GROMACS .gro file of C-alpha atoms in nm:
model
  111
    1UNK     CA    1  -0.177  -0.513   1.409
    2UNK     CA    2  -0.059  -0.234   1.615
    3UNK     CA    3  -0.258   0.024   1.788
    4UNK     CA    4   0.008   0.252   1.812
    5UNK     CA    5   0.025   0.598   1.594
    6UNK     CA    6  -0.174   0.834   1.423
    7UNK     CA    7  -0.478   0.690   1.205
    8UNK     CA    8  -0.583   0.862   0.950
    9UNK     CA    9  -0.880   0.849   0.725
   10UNK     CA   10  -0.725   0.822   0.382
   11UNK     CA   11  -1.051   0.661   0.159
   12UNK     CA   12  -1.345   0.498   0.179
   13UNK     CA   13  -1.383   0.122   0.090
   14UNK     CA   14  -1.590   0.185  -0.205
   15UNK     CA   15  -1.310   0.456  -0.334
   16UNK     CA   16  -1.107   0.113  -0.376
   17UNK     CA   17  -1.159  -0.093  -0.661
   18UNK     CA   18  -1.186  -0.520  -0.555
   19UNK     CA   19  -0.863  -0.632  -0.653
   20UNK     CA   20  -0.742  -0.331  -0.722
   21UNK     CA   21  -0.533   0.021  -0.593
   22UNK     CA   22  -0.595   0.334  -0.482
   23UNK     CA   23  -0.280   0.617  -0.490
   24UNK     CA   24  -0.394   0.849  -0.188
   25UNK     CA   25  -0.123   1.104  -0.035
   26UNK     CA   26  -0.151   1.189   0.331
   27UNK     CA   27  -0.173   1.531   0.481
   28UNK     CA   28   0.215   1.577   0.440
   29UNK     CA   29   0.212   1.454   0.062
   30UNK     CA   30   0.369   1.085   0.126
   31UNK     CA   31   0.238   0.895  -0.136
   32UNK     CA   32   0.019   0.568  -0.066
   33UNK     CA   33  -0.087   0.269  -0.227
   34UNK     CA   34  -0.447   0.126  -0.080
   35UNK     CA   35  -0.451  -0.225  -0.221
   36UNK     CA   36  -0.749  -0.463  -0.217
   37UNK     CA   37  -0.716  -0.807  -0.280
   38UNK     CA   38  -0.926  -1.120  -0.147
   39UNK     CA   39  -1.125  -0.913   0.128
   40UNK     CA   40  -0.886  -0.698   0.314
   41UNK     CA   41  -0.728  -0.358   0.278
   42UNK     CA   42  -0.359  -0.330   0.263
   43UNK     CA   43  -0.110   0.020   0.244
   44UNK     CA   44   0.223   0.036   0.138
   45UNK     CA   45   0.448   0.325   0.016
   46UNK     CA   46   0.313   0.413  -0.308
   47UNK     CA   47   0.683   0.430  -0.477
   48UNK     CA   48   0.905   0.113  -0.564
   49UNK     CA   49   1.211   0.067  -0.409
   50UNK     CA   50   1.359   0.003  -0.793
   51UNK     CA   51   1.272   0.280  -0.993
   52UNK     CA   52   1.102   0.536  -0.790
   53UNK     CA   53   0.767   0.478  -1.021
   54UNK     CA   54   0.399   0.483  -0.855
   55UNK     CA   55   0.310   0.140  -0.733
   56UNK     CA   56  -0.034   0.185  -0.755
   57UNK     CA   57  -0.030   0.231  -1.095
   58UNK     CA   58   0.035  -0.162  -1.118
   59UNK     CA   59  -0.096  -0.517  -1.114
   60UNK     CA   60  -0.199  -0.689  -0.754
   61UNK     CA   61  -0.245  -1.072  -0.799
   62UNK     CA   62  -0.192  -1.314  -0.484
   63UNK     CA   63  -0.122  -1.103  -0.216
   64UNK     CA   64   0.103  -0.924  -0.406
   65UNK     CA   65   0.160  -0.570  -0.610
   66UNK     CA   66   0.359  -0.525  -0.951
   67UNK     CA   67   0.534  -0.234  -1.014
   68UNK     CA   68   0.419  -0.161  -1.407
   69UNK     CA   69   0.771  -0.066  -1.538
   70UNK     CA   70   0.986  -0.324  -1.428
   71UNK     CA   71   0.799  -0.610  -1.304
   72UNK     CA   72   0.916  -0.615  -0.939
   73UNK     CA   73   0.652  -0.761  -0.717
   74UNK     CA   74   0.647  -0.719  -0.346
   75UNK     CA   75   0.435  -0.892  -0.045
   76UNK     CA   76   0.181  -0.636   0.104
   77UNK     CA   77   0.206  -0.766   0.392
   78UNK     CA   78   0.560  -0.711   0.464
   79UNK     CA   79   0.674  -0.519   0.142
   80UNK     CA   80   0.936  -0.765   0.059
   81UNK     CA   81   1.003  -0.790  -0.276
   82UNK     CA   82   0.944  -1.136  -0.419
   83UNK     CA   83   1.172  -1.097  -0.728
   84UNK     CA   84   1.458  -0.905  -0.915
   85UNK     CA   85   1.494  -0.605  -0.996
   86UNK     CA   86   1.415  -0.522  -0.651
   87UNK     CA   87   1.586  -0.568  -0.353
   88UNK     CA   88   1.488  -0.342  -0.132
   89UNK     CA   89   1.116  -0.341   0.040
   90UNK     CA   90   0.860  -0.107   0.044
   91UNK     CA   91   0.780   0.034   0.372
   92UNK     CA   92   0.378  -0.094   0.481
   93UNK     CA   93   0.126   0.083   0.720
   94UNK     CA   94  -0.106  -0.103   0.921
   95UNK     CA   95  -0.487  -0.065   0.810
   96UNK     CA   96  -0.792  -0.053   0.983
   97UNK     CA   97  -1.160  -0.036   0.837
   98UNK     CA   98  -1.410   0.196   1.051
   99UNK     CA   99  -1.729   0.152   0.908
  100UNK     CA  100  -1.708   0.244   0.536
  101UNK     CA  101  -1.322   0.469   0.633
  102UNK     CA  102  -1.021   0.322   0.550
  103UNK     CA  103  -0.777   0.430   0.819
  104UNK     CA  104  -0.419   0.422   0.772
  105UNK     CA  105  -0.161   0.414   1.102
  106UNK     CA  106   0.097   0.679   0.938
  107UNK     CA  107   0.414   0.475   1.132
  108UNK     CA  108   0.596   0.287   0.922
  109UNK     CA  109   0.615  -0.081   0.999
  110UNK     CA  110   0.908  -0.165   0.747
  111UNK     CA  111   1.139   0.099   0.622
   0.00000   0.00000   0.00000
């Protein structure tokens, strides 16, 4: 995980729901997705590549996040989508967890 960037405090752990999302926009409105699944924190851009529709609005299951409207699922930890309609990934933020704050490294690790 890089140390590199700006880390913000966009939540705090209890804010997200255990296998669940969070949509969170930072201080200059990009919209993010705070994912928990299986004991970590993950943050990708809260808009699918597809159809422009909020990401946290969706499904996570096995590492991964739906998008509700077309079924596109992509990898948090890369943002890879792992099938059609998608092909295109989501860009991901590294995460860090600072007591109970959920800080967010604002540089974009995929794009």
């Amino acid at each position: 995980m890089s140390e590199s960037g700006r880390w913000v405090k966009l939540a705090e752990l209890d804010e997200i729901p255990e296998e669940g999302t969070l949509g969170v926009e930072t201080d200059d409105e990009t919209p993010i997705a705070l994912v928990r699944t299986e004991g970590e924190v993950f943050a990708v851009r809260d808009v699918c590549s597809h159809a422009e529709v909020a990401l946290s609005e969706g499904e996570v299951e096995d590492g991964t996040i739906e998008c509700w409207l077309h079924g596109s699922c992509f990898d948090l930890r890369s943002g890879s989508p792992i099938n059609p309609p998608a092909t295109k990934p989501v860009p991901t933020y590294d995460v860090k967890i600072d007591g109970d704050d959920v800080l967010v490294s604002l540089d974009e690790e995929n794009s």
